CSV table of C-alpha atoms in Angstrom, one decimal:
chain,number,residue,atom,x,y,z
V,428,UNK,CA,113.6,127.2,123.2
V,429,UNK,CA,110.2,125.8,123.5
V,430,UNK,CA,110.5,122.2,121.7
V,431,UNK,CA,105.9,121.3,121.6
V,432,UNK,CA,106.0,121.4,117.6
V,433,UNK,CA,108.1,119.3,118.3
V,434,UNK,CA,106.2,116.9,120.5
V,435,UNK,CA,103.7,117.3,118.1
V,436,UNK,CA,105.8,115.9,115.2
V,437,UNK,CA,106.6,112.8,116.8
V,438,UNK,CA,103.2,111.8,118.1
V,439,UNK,CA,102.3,111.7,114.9
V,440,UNK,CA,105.0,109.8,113.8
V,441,UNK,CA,104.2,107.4,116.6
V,442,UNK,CA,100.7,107.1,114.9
V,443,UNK,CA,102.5,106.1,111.5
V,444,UNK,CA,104.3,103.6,113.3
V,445,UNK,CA,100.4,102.0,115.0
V,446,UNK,CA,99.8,101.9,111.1
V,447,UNK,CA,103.0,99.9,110.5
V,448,UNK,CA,102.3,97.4,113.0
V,449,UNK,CA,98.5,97.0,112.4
V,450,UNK,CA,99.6,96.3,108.9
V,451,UNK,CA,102.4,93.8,109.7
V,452,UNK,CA,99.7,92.1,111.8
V,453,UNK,CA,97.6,91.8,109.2
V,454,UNK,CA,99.9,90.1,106.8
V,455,UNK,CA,100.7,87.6,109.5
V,456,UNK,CA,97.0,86.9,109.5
V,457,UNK,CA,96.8,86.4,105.7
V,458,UNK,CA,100.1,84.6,105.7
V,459,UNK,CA,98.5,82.2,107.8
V,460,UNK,CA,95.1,82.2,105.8
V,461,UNK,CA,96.9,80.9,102.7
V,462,UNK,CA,99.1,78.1,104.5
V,463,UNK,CA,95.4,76.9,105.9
V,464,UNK,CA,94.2,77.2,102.6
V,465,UNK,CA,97.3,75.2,101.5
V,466,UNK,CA,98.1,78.2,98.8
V,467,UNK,CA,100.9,77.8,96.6
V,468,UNK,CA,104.5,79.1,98.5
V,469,UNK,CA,104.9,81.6,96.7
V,470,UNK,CA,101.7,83.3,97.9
V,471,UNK,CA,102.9,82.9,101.5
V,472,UNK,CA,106.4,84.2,100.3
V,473,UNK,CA,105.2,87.6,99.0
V,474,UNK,CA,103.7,88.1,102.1
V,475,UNK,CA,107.1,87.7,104.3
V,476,UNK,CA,108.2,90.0,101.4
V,477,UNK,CA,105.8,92.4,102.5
V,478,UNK,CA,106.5,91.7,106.4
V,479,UNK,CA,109.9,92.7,105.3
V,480,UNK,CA,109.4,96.0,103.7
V,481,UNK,CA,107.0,97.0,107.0
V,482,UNK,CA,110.1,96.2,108.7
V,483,UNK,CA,112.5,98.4,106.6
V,484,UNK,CA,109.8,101.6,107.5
V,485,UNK,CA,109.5,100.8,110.8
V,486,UNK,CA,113.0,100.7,111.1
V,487,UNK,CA,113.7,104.4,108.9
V,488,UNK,CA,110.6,105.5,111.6
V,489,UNK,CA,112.6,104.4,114.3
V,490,UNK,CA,115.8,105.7,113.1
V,491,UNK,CA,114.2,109.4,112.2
V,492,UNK,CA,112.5,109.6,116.0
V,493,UNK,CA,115.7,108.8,117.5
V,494,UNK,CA,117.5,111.6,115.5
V,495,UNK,CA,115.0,114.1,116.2
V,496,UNK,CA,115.3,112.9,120.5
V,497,UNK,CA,119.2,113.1,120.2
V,498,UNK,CA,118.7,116.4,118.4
V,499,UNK,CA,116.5,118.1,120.7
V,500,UNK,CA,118.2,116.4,124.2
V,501,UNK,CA,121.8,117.6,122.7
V,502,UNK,CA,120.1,121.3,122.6
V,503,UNK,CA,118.3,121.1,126.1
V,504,UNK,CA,122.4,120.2,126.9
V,505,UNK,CA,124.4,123.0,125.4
V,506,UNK,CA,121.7,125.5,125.7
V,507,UNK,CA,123.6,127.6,122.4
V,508,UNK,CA,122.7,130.9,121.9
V,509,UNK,CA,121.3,131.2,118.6
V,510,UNK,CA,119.0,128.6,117.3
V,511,UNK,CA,120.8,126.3,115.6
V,512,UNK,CA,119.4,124.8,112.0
V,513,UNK,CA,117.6,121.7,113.5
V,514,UNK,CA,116.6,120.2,110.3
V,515,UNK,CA,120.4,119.6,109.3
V,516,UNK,CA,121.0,118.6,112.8
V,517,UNK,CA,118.3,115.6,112.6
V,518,UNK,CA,119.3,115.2,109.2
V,519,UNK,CA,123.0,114.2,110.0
V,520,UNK,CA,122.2,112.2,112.9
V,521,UNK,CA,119.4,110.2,110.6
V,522,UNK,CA,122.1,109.9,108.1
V,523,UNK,CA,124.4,108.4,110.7
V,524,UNK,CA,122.0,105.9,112.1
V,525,UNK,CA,120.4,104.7,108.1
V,526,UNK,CA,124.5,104.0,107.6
V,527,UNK,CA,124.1,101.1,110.2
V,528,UNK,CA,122.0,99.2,108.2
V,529,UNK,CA,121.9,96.0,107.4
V,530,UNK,CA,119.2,93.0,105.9
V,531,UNK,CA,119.6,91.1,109.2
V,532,UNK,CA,118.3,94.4,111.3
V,533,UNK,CA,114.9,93.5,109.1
V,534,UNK,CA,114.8,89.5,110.4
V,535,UNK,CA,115.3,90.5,114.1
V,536,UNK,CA,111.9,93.1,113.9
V,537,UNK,CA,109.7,91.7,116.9
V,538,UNK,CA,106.9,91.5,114.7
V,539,UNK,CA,108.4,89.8,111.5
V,540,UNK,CA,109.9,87.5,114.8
V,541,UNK,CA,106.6,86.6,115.6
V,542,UNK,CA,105.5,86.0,112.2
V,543,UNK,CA,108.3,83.3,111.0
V,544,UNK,CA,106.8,81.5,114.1
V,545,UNK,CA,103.5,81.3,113.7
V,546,UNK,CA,104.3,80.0,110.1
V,547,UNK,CA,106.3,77.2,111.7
V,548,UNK,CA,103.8,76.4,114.2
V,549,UNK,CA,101.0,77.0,110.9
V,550,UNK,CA,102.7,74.1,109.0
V,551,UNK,CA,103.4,72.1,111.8
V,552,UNK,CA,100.0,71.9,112.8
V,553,UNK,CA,98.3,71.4,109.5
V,554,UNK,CA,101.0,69.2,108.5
V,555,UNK,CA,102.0,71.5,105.4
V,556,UNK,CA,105.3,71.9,104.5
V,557,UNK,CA,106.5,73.6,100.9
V,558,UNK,CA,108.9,75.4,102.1
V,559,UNK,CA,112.3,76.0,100.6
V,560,UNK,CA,113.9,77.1,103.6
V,561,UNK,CA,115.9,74.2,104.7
V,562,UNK,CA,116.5,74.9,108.0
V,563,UNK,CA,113.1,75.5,108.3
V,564,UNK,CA,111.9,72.1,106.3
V,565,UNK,CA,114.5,70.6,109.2
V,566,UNK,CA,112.9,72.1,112.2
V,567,UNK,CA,109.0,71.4,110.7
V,568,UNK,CA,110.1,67.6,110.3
V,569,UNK,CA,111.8,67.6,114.0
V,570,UNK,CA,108.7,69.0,115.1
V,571,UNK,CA,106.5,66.4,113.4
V,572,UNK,CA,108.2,63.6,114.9
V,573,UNK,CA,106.5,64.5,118.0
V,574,UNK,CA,103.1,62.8,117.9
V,575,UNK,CA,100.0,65.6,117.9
V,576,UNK,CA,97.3,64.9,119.6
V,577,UNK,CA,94.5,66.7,121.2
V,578,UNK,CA,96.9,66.9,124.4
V,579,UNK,CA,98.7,69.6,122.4
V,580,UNK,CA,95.2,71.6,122.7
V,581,UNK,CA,94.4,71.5,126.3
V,582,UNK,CA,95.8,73.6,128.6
V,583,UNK,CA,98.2,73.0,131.4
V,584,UNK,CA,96.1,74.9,134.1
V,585,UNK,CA,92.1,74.5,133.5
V,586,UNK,CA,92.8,70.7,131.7
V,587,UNK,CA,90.2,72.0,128.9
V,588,UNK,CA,91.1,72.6,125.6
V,589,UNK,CA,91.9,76.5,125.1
V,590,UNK,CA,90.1,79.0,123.2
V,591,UNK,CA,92.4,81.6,123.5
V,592,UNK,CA,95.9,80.1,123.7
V,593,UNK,CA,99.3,82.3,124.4
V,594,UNK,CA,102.5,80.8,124.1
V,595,UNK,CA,105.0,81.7,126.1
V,596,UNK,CA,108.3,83.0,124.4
V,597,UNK,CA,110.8,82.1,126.9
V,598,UNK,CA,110.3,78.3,127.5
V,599,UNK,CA,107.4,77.8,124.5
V,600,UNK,CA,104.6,76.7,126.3
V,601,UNK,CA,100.9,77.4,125.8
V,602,UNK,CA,98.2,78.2,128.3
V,603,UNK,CA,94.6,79.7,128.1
V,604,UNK,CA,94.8,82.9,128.0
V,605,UNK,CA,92.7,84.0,130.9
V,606,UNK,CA,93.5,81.6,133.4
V,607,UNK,CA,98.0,82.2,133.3
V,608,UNK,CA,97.0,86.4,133.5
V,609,UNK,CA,95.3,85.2,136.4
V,610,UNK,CA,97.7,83.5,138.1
V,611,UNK,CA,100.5,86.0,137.4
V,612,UNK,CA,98.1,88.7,138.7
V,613,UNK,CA,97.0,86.8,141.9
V,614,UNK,CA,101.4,86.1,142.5
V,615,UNK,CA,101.9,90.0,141.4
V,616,UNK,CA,99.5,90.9,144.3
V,617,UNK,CA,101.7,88.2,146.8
V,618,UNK,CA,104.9,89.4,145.1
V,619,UNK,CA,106.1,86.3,144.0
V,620,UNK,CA,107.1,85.1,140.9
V,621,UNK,CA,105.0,82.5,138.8
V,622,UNK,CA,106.6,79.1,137.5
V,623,UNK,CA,105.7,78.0,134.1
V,624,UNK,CA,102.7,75.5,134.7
V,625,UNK,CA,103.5,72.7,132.4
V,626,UNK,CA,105.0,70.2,134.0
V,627,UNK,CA,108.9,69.1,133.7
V,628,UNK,CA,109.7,73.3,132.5
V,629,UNK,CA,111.8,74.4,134.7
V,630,UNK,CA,110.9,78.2,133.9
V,631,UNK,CA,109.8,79.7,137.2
V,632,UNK,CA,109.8,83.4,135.9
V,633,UNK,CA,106.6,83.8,133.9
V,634,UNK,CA,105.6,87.6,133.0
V,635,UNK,CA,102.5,88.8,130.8
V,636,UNK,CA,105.0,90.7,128.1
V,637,UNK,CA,106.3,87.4,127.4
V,638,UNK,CA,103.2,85.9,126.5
V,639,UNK,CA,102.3,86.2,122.9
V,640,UNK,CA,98.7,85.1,121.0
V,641,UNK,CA,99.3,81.2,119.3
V,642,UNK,CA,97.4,81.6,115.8
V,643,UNK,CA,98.3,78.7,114.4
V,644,UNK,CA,97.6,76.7,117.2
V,645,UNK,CA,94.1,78.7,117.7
V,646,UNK,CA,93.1,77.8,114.2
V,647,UNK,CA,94.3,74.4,114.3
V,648,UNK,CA,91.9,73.9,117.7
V,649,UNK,CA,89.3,75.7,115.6
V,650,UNK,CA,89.7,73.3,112.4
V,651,UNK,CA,89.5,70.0,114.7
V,652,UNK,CA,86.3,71.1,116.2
V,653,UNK,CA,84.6,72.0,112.9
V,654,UNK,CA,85.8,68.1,111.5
C-alpha cells in the first residue's frame, strides 16, 4: 500500500499548524502592546481568550496527525489483505484522543506557557497591575518587592545592557542573546556542558532550546532608553 497521499496530507497539516503558532505569536505581541499602552484588562483578556482558542486547534491538529500516524503505522504492522476503510480508521482513533480532553490541556500549550509569562514579566516591568487573577496579582507584588534597576538590563556575560535578551526557562535568568549561543557553541565543540553565568545559580546545564526571547524585558530596555 503506498501511503505518499498520505505524506502529502500531513505536510500540509503541518503548515496549518506554522499558521497557528505564527498567530498565537502574534497575540502575545499585541497582548503585550496593550499592557504598554496600559489598555483596559479586558483588552488584554480577549487576547488570552484568543491564545486559548489557538490552543484548542492546535490541539484538534495535533490530535488528527496522531490518528492518521497510528492509522497508517498499525497498517504497515498487520499488513491486511484488503484495504481497510482508513477514513473510519482515523476517525475512531481521533474520536478516542478528542475524548481526553480537558480545559487544563489548553493552559499547559508551550506557547500560551510562554505567553502568561511575558504578561507577568510585562506588568512587572512597567509596574502595571489590573489583573484579577489573584495568584497572579500575588506573584506581580512578590516580584515588585525586588528593587528594579538598570542592573536587571545588563547582562551577566558582556556587563552591557542587552539588546536582545533570552531568558532562560530552567533557572530564569537573562543574557544577551548572542554572547550565551556563543558560549554554549564554543563548550558544544569542547563537549562540556555550560553553567548558567549569573552568579549564585547553581544551574550548570544550559542548552539553546531552553532559552526563550524576553519581550517584556526587551521593551522595558527599549522604553528606559527613549525617557
Amino acid at each position: 500500500i503506498s501511503f505518499n497521499f498520505v505524506d502529502s496530507s500531513l505536510s500540509s497539516l503541518k503548515n496549518c499548524q506554522s499558521y497557528i503558532n505564527t498567530g498565537m505569536d502574534i497575540a502575545t505581541h499585541v497582548a503585550l502592546d496593550l499592557v504598554e499602552s496600559f489598555n483596559d484588562v479586558e483588552d488584554v483578556n480577549s487576547m488570552e481568550n484568543v491564545m486559548l482558542e489557538y490552543a484548542a486547534m492546535d490541539r484538534e491538529l495535533n490530535h488528527y496527525m496522531t490518528a492518521i500516524e497510528e492509522t497508517v503505522n498499525q497498517i504497515k504492522r498487520e499488513k491486511p489483505e484488503n484495504i481497510p476503510d482508513l477514513k473510519n480508521l482515523v476517525k475512531e482513533k481521533f474520536t478516542a484522543l478528542e475524548s481526553k480532553n480537558s480545559d487544563s490541556d489548553l493552559q499547559k500549550n508551550e506557547k500560551y506557557l510562554y505567553f502568561k509569562d511575558q504578561l507577568k514579566e510585562m506588568r512587572k516591568q512597567f509596574r502595571h497591575q489590573s489583573d484579577n487573577d489573584n495568584e497572579d496579582i500575588e506573584q506581580i507584588d512578590e516580584d515588585i518587592a525586588v528593587t528594579q534597576s538598570q542592573m536587571n538590563f545588563i547582562c551577566p556575560i558582556t556587563q552591557m545592557e542587552m539588546k536582545r535578551p533570552v531568558r532562560n526557562k530552567v533557572c530564569g535568568h537573562t543574557y544577551e542573546e548572542d554572547a550565551i549561543l556563543k558560549i554554549i557553541q564554543t563548550r558544544k565543540q569542547q563537549k562540556k556542558k555550560v553553567r548558567c553565568p549569573k552568579i549564585g545559580c547553581s544551574h550548570a546545564d544550559v542548552k539553546g532550546s531552553d532559552l526563550l526571547p524576553d519581550e517584556a524585558l526587551k521593551r522595558a530596555i527599549d522604553s528606559q532608553n527613549k525617557q
